[in-house]
CSV table of C-alpha atoms and ligand atoms in Angstrom, one decimal:
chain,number,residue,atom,x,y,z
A,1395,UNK,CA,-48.3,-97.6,40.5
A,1396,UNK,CA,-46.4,-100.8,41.4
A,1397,UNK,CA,-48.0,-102.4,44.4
A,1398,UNK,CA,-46.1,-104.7,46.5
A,1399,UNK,CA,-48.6,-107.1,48.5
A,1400,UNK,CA,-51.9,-108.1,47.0
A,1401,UNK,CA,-54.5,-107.4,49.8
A,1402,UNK,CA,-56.7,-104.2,49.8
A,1403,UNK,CA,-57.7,-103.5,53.7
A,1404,UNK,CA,-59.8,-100.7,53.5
A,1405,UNK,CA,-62.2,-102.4,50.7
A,1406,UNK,CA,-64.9,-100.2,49.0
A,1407,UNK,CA,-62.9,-96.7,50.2
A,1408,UNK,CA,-61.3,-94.7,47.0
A,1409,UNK,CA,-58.8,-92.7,46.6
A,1410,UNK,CA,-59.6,-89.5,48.3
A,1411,UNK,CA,-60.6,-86.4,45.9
A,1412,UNK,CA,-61.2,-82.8,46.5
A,1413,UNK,CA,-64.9,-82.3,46.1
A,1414,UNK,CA,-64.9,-78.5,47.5
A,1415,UNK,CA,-67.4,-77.6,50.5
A,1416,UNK,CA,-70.6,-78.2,49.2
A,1417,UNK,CA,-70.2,-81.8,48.5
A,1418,UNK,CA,-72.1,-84.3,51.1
A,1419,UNK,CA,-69.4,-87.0,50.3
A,1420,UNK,CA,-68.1,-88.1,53.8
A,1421,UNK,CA,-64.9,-89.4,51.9
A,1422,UNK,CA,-64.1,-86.6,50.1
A,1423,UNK,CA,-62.0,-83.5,51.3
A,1424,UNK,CA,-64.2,-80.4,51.8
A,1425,UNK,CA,-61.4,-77.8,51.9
A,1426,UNK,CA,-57.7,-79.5,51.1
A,1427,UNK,CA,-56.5,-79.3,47.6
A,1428,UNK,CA,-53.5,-80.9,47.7
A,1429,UNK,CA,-52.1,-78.6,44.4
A,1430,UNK,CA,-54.3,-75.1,45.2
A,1431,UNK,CA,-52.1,-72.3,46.0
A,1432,UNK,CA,-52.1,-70.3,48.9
A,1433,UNK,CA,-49.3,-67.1,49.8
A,1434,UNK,CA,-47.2,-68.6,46.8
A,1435,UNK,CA,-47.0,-72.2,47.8
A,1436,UNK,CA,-49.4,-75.6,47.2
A,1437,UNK,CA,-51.5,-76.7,50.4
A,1438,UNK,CA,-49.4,-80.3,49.6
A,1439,UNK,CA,-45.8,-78.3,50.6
A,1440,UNK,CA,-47.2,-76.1,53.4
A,1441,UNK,CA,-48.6,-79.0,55.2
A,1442,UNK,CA,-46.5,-82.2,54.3
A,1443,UNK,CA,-49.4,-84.0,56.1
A,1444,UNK,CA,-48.5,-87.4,57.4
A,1445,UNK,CA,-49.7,-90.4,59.5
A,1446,UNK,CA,-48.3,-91.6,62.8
A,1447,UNK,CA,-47.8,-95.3,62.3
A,1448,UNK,CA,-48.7,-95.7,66.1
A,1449,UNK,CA,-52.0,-94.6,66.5
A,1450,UNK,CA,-53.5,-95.6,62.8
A,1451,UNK,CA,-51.9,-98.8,62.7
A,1452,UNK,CA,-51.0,-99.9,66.2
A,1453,UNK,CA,-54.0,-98.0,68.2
A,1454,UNK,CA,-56.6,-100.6,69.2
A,1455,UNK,CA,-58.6,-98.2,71.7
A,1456,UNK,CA,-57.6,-100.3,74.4
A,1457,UNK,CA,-57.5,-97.8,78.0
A,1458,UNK,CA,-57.3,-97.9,81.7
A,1459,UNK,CA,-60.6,-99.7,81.8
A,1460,UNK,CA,-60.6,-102.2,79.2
A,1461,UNK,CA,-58.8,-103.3,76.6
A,1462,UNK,CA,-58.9,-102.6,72.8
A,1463,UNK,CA,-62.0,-102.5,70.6
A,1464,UNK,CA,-60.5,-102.7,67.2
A,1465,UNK,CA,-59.9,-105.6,65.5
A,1466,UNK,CA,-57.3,-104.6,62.6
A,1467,UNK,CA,-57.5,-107.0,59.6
A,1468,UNK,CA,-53.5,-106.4,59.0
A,1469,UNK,CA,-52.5,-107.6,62.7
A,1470,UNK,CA,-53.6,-111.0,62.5
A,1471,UNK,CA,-50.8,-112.9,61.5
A,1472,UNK,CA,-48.7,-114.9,64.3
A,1473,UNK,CA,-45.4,-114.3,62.7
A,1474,UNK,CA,-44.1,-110.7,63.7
A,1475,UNK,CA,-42.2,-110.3,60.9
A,1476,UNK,CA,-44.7,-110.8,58.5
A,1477,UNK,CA,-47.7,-109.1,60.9
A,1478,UNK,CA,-45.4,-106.4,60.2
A,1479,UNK,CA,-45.7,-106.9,56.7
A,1480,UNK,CA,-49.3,-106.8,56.6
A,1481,UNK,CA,-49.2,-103.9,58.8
A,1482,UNK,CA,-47.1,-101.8,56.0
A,1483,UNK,CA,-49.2,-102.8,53.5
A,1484,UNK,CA,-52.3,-101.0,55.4
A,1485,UNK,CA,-50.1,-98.0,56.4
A,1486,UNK,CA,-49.0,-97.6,52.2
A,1487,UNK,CA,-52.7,-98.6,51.0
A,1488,UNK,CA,-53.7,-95.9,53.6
A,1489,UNK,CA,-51.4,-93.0,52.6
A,1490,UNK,CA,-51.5,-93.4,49.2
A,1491,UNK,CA,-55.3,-93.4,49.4
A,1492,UNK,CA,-55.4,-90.7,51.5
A,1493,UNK,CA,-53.1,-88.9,48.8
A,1494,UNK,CA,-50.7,-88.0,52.1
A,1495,UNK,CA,-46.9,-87.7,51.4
A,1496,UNK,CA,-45.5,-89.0,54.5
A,1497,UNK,CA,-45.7,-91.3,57.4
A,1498,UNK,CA,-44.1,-91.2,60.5
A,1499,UNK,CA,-42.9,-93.9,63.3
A,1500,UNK,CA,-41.4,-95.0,66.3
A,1501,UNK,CA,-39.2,-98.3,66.3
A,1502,UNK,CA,-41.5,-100.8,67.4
A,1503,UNK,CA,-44.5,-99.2,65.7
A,1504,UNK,CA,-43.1,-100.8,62.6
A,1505,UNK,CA,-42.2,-104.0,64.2
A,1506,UNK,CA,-42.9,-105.8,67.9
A,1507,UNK,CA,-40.3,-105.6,69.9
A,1508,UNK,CA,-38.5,-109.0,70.5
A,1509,UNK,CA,-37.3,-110.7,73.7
A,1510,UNK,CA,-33.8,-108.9,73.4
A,1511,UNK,CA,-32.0,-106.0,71.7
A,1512,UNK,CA,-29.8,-108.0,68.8
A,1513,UNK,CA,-33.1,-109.8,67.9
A,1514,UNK,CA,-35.1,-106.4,67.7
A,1515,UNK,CA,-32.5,-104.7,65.8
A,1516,UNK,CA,-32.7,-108.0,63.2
A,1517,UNK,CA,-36.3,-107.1,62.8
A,1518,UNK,CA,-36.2,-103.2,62.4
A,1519,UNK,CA,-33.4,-104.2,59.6
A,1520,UNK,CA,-36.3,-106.8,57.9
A,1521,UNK,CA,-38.7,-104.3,57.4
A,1522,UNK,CA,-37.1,-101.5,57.6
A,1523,UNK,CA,-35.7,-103.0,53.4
A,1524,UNK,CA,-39.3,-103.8,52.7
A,1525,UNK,CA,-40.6,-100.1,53.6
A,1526,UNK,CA,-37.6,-99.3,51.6
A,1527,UNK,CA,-39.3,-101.2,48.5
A,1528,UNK,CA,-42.8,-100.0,49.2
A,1529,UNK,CA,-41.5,-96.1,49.4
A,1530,UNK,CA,-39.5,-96.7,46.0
A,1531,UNK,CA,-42.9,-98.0,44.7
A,1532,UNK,CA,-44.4,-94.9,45.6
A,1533,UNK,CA,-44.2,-91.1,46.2
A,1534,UNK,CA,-44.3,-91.8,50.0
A,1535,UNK,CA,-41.5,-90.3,51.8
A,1536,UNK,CA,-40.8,-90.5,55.8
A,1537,UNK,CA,-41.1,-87.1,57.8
A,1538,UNK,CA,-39.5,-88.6,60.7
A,1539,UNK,CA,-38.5,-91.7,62.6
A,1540,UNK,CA,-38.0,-92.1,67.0
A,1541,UNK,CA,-37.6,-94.4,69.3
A,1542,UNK,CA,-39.9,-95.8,71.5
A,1543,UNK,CA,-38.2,-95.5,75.2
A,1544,UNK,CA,-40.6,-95.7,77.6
A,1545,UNK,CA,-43.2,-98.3,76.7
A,1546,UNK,CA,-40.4,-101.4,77.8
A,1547,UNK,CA,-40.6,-101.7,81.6
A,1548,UNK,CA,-37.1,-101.3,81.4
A,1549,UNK,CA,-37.8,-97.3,81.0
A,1550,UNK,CA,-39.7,-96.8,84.1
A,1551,UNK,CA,-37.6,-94.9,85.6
A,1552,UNK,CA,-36.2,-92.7,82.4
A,1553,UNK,CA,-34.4,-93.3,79.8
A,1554,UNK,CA,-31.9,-91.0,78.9
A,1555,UNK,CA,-32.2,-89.6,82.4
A,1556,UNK,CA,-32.3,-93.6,84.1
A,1557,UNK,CA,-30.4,-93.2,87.4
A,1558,UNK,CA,-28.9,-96.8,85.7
A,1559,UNK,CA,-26.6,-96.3,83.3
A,1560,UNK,CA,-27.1,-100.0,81.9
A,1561,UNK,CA,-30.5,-98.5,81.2
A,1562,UNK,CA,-29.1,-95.6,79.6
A,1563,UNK,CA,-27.1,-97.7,77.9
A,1564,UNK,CA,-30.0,-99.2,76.4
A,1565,UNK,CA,-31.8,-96.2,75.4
A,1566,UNK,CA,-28.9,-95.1,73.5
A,1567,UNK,CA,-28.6,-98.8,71.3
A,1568,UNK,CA,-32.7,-97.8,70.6
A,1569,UNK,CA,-31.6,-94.8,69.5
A,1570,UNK,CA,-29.3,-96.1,67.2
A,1571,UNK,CA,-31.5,-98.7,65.4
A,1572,UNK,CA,-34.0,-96.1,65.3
A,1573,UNK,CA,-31.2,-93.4,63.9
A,1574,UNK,CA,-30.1,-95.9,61.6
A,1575,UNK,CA,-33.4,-97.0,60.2
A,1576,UNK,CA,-34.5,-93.3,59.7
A,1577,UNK,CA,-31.5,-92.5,57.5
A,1578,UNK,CA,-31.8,-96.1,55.6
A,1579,UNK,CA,-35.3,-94.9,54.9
A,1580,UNK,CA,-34.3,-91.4,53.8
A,1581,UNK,CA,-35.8,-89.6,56.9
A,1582,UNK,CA,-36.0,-85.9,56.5
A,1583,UNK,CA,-36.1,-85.6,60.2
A,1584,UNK,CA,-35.9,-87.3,63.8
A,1585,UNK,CA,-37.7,-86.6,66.6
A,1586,UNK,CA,-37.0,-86.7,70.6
A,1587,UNK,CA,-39.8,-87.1,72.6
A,1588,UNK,CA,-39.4,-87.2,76.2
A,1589,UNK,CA,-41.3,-90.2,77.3
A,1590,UNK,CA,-40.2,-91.0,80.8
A,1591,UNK,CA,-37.8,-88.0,80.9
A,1592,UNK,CA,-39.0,-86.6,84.0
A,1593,UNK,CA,-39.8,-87.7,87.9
A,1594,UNK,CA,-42.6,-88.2,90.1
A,1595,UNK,CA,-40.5,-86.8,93.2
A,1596,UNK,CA,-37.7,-85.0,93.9
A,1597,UNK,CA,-37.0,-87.1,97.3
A,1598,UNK,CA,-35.2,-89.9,95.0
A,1599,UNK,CA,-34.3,-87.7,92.4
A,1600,UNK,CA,-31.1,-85.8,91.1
A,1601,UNK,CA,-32.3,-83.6,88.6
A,1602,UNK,CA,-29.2,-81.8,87.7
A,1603,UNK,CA,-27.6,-85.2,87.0
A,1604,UNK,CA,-30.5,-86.5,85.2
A,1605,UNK,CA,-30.9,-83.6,83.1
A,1606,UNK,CA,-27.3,-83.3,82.4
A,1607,UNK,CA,-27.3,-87.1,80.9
A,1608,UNK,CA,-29.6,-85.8,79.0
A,1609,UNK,CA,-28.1,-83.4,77.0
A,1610,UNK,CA,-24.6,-85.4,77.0
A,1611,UNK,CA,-27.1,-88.0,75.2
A,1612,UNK,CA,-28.9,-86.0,72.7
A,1613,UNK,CA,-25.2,-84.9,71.9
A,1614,UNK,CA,-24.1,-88.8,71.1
A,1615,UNK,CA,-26.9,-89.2,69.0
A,1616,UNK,CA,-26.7,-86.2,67.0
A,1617,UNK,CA,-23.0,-87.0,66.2
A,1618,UNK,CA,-23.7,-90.6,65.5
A,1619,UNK,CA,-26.2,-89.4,63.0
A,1620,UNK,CA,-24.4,-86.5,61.5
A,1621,UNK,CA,-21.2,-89.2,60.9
A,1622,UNK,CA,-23.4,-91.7,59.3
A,1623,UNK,CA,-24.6,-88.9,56.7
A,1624,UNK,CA,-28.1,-87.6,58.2
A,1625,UNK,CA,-28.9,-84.2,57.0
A,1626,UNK,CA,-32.1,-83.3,58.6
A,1627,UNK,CA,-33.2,-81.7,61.4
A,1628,UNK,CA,-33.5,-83.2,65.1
A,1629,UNK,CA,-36.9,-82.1,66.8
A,1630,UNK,CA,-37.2,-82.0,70.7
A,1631,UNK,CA,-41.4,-82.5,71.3
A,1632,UNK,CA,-42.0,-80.6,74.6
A,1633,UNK,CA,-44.6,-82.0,76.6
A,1634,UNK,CA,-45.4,-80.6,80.4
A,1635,UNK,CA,-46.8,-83.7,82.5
A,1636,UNK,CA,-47.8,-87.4,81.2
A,1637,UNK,CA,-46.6,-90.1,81.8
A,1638,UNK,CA,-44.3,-88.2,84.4
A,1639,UNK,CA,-45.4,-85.9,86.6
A,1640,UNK,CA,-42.7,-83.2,85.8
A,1641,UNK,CA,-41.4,-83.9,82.3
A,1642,UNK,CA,-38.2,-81.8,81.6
A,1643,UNK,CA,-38.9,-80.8,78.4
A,1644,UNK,CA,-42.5,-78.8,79.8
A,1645,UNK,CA,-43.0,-76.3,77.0
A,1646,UNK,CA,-41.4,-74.5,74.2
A,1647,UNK,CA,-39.3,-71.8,76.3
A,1648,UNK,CA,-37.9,-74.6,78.7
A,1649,UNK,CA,-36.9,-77.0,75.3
A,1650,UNK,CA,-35.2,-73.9,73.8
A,1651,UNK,CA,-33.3,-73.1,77.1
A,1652,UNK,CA,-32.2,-77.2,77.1
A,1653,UNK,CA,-31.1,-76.8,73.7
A,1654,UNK,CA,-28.8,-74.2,73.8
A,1655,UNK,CA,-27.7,-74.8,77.7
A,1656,UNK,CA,-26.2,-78.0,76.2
A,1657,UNK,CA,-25.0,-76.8,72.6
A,1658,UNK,CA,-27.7,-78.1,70.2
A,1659,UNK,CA,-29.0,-74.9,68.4
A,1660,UNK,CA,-27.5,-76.0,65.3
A,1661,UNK,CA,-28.8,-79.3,65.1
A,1662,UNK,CA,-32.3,-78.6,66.7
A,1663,UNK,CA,-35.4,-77.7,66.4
A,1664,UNK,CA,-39.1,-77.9,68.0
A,1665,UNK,CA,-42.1,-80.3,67.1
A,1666,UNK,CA,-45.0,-78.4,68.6
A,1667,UNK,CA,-47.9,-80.8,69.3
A,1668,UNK,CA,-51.6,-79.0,70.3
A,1669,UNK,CA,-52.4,-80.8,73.6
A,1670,UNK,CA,-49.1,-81.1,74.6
A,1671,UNK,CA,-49.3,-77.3,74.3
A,1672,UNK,CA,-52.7,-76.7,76.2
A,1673,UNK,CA,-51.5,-79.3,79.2
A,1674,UNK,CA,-49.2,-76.7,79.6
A,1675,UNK,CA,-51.7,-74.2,79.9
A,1676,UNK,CA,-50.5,-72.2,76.7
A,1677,UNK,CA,-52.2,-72.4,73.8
A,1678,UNK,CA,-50.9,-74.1,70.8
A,1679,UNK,CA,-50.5,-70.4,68.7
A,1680,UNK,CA,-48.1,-69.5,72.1
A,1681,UNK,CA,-46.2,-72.3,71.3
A,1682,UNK,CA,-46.0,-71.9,67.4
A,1683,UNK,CA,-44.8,-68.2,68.7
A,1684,UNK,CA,-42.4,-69.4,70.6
A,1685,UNK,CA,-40.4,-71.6,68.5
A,1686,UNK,CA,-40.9,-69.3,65.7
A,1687,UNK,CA,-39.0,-66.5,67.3
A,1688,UNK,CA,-36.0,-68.8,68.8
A,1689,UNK,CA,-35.8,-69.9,64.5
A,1690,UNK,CA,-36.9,-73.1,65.8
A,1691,UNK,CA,-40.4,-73.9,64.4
A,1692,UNK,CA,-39.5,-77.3,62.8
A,1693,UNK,CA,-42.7,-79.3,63.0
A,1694,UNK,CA,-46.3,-79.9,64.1
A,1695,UNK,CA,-47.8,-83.0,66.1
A,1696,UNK,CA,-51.4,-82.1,65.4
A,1697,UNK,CA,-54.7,-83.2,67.1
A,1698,UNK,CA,-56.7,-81.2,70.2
A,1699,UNK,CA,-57.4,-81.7,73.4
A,1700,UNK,CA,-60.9,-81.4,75.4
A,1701,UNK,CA,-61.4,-78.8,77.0
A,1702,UNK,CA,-63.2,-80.6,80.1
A,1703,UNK,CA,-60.5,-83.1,80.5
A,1704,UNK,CA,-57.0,-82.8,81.8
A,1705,UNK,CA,-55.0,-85.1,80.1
A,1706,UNK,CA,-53.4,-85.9,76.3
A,1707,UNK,CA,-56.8,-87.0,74.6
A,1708,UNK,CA,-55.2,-86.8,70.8
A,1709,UNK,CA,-58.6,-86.1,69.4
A,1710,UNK,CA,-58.7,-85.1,65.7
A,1711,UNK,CA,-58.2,-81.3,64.9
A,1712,UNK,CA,-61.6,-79.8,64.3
A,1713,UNK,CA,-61.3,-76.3,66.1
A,1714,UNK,CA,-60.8,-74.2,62.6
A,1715,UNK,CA,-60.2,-70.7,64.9
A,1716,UNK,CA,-57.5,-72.2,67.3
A,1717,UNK,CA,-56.2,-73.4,63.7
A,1718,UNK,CA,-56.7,-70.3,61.6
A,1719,UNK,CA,-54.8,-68.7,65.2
A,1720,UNK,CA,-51.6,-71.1,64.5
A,1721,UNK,CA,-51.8,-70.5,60.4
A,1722,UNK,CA,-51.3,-66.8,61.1
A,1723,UNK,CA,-48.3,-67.7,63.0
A,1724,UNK,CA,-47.2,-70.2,60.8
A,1725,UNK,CA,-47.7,-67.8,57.5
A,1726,UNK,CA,-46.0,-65.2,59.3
A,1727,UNK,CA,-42.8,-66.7,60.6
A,1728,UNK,CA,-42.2,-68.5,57.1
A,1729,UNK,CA,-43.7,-71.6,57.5
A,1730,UNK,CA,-42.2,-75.0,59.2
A,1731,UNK,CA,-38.3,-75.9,59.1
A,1732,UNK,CA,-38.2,-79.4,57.7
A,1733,UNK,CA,-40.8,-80.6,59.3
A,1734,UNK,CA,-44.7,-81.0,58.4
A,1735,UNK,CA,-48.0,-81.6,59.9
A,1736,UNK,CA,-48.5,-85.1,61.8
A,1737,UNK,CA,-51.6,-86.2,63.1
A,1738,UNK,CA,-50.3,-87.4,66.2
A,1739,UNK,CA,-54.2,-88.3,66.7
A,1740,UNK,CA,-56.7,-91.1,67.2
A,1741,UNK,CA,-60.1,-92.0,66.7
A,1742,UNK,CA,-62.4,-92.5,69.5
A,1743,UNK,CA,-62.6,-96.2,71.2
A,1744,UNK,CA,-65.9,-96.8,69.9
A,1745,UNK,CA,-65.1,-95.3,66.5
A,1746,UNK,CA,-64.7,-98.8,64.9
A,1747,UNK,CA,-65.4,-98.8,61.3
A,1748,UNK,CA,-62.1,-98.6,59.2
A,1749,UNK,CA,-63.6,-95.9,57.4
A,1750,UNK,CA,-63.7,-93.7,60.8
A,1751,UNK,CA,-59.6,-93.7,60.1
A,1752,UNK,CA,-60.2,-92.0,56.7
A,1753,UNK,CA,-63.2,-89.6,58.4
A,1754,UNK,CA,-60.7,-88.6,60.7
A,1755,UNK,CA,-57.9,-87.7,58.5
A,1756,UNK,CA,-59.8,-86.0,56.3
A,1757,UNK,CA,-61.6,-83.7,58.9
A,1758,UNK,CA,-58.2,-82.8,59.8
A,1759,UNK,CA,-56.9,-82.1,57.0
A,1760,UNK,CA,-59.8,-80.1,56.3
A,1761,UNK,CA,-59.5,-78.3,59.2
A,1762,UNK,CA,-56.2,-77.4,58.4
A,1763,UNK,CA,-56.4,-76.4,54.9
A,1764,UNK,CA,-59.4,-74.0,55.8
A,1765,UNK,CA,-57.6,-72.3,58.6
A,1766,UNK,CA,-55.1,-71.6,56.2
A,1767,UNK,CA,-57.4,-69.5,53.3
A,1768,UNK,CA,-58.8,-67.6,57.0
A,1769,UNK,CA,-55.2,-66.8,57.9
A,1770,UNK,CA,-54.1,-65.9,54.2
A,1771,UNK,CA,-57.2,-63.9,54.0
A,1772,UNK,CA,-56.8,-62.3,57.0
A,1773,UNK,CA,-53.2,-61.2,56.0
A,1774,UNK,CA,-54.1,-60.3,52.5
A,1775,UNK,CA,-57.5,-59.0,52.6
A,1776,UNK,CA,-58.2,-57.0,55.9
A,1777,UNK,CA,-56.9,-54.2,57.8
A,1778,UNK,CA,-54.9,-56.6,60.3
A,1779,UNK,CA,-51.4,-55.8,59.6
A,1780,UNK,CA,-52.0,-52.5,59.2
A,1781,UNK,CA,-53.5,-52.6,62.4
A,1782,UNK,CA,-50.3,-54.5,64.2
A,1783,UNK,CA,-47.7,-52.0,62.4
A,1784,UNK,CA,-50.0,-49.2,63.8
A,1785,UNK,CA,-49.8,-50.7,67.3
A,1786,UNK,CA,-45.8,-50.7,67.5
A,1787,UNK,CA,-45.2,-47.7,65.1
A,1788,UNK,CA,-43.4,-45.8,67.4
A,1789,UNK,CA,-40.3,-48.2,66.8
A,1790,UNK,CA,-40.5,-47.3,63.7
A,1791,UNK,CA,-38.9,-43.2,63.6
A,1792,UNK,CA,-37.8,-41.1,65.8
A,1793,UNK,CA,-36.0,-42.0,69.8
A,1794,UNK,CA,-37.9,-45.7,69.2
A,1795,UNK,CA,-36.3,-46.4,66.4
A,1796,UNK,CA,-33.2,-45.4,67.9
A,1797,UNK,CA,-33.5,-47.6,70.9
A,1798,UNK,CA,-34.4,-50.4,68.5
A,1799,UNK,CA,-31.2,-49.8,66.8
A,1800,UNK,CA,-29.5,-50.0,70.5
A,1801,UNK,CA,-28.4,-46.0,70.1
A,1802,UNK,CA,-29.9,-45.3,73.7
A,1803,UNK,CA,-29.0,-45.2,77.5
A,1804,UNK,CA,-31.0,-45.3,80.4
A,1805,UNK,CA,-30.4,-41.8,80.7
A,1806,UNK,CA,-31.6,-41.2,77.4
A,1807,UNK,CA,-35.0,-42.7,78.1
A,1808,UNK,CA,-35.0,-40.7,81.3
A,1809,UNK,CA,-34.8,-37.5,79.4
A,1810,UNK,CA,-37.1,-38.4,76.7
A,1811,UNK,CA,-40.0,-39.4,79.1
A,1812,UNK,CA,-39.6,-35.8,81.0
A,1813,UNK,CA,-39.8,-33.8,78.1
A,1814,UNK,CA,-42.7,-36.1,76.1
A,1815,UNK,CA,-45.2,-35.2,78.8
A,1816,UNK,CA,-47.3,-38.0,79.7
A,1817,UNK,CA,-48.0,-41.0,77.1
A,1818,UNK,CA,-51.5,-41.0,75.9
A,1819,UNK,CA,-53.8,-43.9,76.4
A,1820,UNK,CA,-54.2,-46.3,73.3
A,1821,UNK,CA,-56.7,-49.5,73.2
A,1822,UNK,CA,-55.2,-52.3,72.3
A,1823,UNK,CA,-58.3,-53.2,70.5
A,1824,UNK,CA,-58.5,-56.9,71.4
A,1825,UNK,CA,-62.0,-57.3,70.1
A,1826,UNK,CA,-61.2,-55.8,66.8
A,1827,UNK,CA,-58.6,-58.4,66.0
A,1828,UNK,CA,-61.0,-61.0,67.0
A,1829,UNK,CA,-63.5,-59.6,64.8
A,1830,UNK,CA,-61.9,-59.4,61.5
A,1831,UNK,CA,-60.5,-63.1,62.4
A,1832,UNK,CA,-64.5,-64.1,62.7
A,1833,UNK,CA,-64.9,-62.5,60.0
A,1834,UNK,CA,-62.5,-64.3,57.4
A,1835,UNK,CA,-64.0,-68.0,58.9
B,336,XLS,C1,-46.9,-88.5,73.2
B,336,XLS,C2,-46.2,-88.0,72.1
B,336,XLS,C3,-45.6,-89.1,71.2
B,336,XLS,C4,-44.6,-88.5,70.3
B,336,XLS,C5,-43.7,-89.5,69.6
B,336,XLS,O1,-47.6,-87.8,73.9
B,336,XLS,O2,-47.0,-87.1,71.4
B,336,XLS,O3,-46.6,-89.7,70.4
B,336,XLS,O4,-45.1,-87.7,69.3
B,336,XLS,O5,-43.0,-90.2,70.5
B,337,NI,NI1,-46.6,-86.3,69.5
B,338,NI,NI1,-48.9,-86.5,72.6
């Protein structure tokens, strides 16, 4: 494989292999084989696994009580342009490593941000045709590119939703660089997360306005990128509270409603990230659900929360039954739209060798790829679906399958129920379920 750029950051650390669960290797996956089948596709296409630029790259550990604790060997250099560089270097090294197909980014993960927009735009171009080079070099593709609008002070009062429209104004030109880089760099996708979409109060706020910009936004941007040739999917990433108090897009169910209250169902879809999902107080497998049954289950942000802790911790998936839970849903429903699995995740502050980056990945990885052989083994191997069909069989013949096919009135129902006597009482035999998933781990 051509390499472009001659230093190796993460010295001494191979390419990742498959070693299988018995191997004490700390840099070798236990459970993902990238080309093993599973319900008639590789682990490698049902996951799509990819790194966030942002926290792997970009995420020193520095938080509300001090500042970073990672010194990165790639963000040394004093000229941003080629810090940037460096910094693509480490994020191909890494993927390719890591034998991981994609990668995904906001603007100014790729590049700092400069003192105005013209210069910033200059800069995503720059490296925007070296990642170009270094993906051509490679077999890495991009999952999906967005804009970061809320880290600039500018944003802190919205974005899209800004009660200044010179502010919206300016969301909308970081949009565009960040549209126009995605589909330069062949982008299969393009996300919308809210950021600062939201409020703190509703004394100084017009919601209906602010939502309504909004959608007349997420409208410009999809036909900006449809005209310039973009053929993927847009993904709205629901998040309840953080850094807003109330952030408009809360969950899956209000997203959906947003999407098709402003005429986006054909364009959009739902990137469904684990804590976001428990902040809500759903669980991640609700969510998955969700989106699944709108035909909206495009992608996955994936990490976990704690469950002491009440806020958007992006720890590393290790939970393999809140996983298998979400790979039942996921095998069920047909798998993701476009989209794949990011680990939207970091390491701990005080996780600071470069090899806890690897660790990380590959525990959640793992942790993916063995929730998927319990899911496909529950659905292939144990009385589960019977079980379901059982539960709702009486859709199946008879006046259910009538209503189902909408043949019935009220009246009808009426009738039915008076001469059926009274229904007989049937368990719904929670603790089985959870059994033959305990089972399958
Ligand atoms: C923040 C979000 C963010 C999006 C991309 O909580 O998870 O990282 O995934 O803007
Ligand atoms: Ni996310
Ligand atoms: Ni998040």
């Amino acid at each position: 494989m051509a390499v472009i750029g001659d230093k190796e950051y993460f010295k001494g650390i191979p390419e990742i292999r498959f070693e299988g669960k018995d191997s004490d290797n700390p840099l070798a996956y236990k459970f993902y084989n990238a080309e093993q089948k599973v319900a008639g596709k590789t682990m490698r296409e049902h996951f799509k696994f990819a790194m966030a630029y942002w926290h792997t790259l970009c995420g020193t550990g520095g938080d509300p009580f001090g500042p970073g604790t990672k010194v990165f060997p790639w963000a040394i250099h004093s000229d941003p342009i080629q810090a940037a560089k460096d910094k693509a270097d480490a994020a191909f090294e890494f993927l390719t490593k890591m034998g991981f197909d994609y990668y995904c980014f906001h603007d100014f993960d790729l590049v700092d941000e400069a003192k105005n927009l013209v210069e910033s735009e200059k800069r995503v171009h720059q490296i925007v045709d070296y990642l170009k080079q270094k993906q051509e070099a490679s077999d890495v593709k991009l999952l999906w590119g967005t804009a970061n609008c809320f880290s600039n002070p500018k944003y802190m009062n919205g974005a899209a939703s800004n009660p200044d429209f010179k502010v919206l104004a300016h969301a909308g030109a970081q949009v565009k660089i960040a549209l126009d880089a995605t589909i330069a760099l062949g982008g299969e996708n393009y996300v919308f997360w809210g950021g600062r979409e939201g409020y703190m109060s509703l004394l100084n706020t017009d919601m209906k306005l602010e939502q309504d910009n909004i959608g007349r936004f997420l409208n410009m941007a999809r036909d900006y990128a449809r005209k310039q040739g973009f053929k993927g999917s847009f993904f709205i990433e629901p998040k309840p509270m953080e850094p807003t108090k109330h952030q408009y897009d809360f969950d899956a169910a209000t997203s959906i409603n947003s999407i098709r209250q402003y005429g986006l169902e054909n364009d959009f879809k739902l990137n469904i990230e684990v804590n976001h999902a428990t902040l809500a107080q759903h669980t991640f497998q609700h969510e998955l659900q969700v989106a699944a049954n709108a035909g909206m289950l495009g992608s996955i942000d994936a990490n976990r929360g704690d469950y002491q802790n009440g806020w958007d911790t992006d720890q590393f998936p290790n939970n393999v039954l809140e996983t298998a839970e979400a790979m039942l849903v996921l095998l069920k429903s047909g798998g993701l739209q476009g989209g794949g699995i990011n680990f939207d995740a970091k390491t701990r502050r005080n996780s600071t060798d470069l090899e806890d980056i690897f660790i990380a990945h590959i525990g959640g990885a793992d942790t993916f790829a063995r929730a998927l052989l319990v899911a496909d083994a529950v659905l292939s191997n144990s009385k589960y679906e019977e079980l379901l069909a059982k539960r709702y069989a009486s859709y199946e013949t008879g006046e259910g399958a009538a209503f189902i096919k909408g043949n019935l009135k009220l009246e009808d129902l009426s009738n039915y129920a008076k001469t059926n006597g009274e229904p007989e009482q049937l368990s719904g035999k929670q603790e089985l379920y959870e059994n033959i998933i305990n089972q399958h781990l």
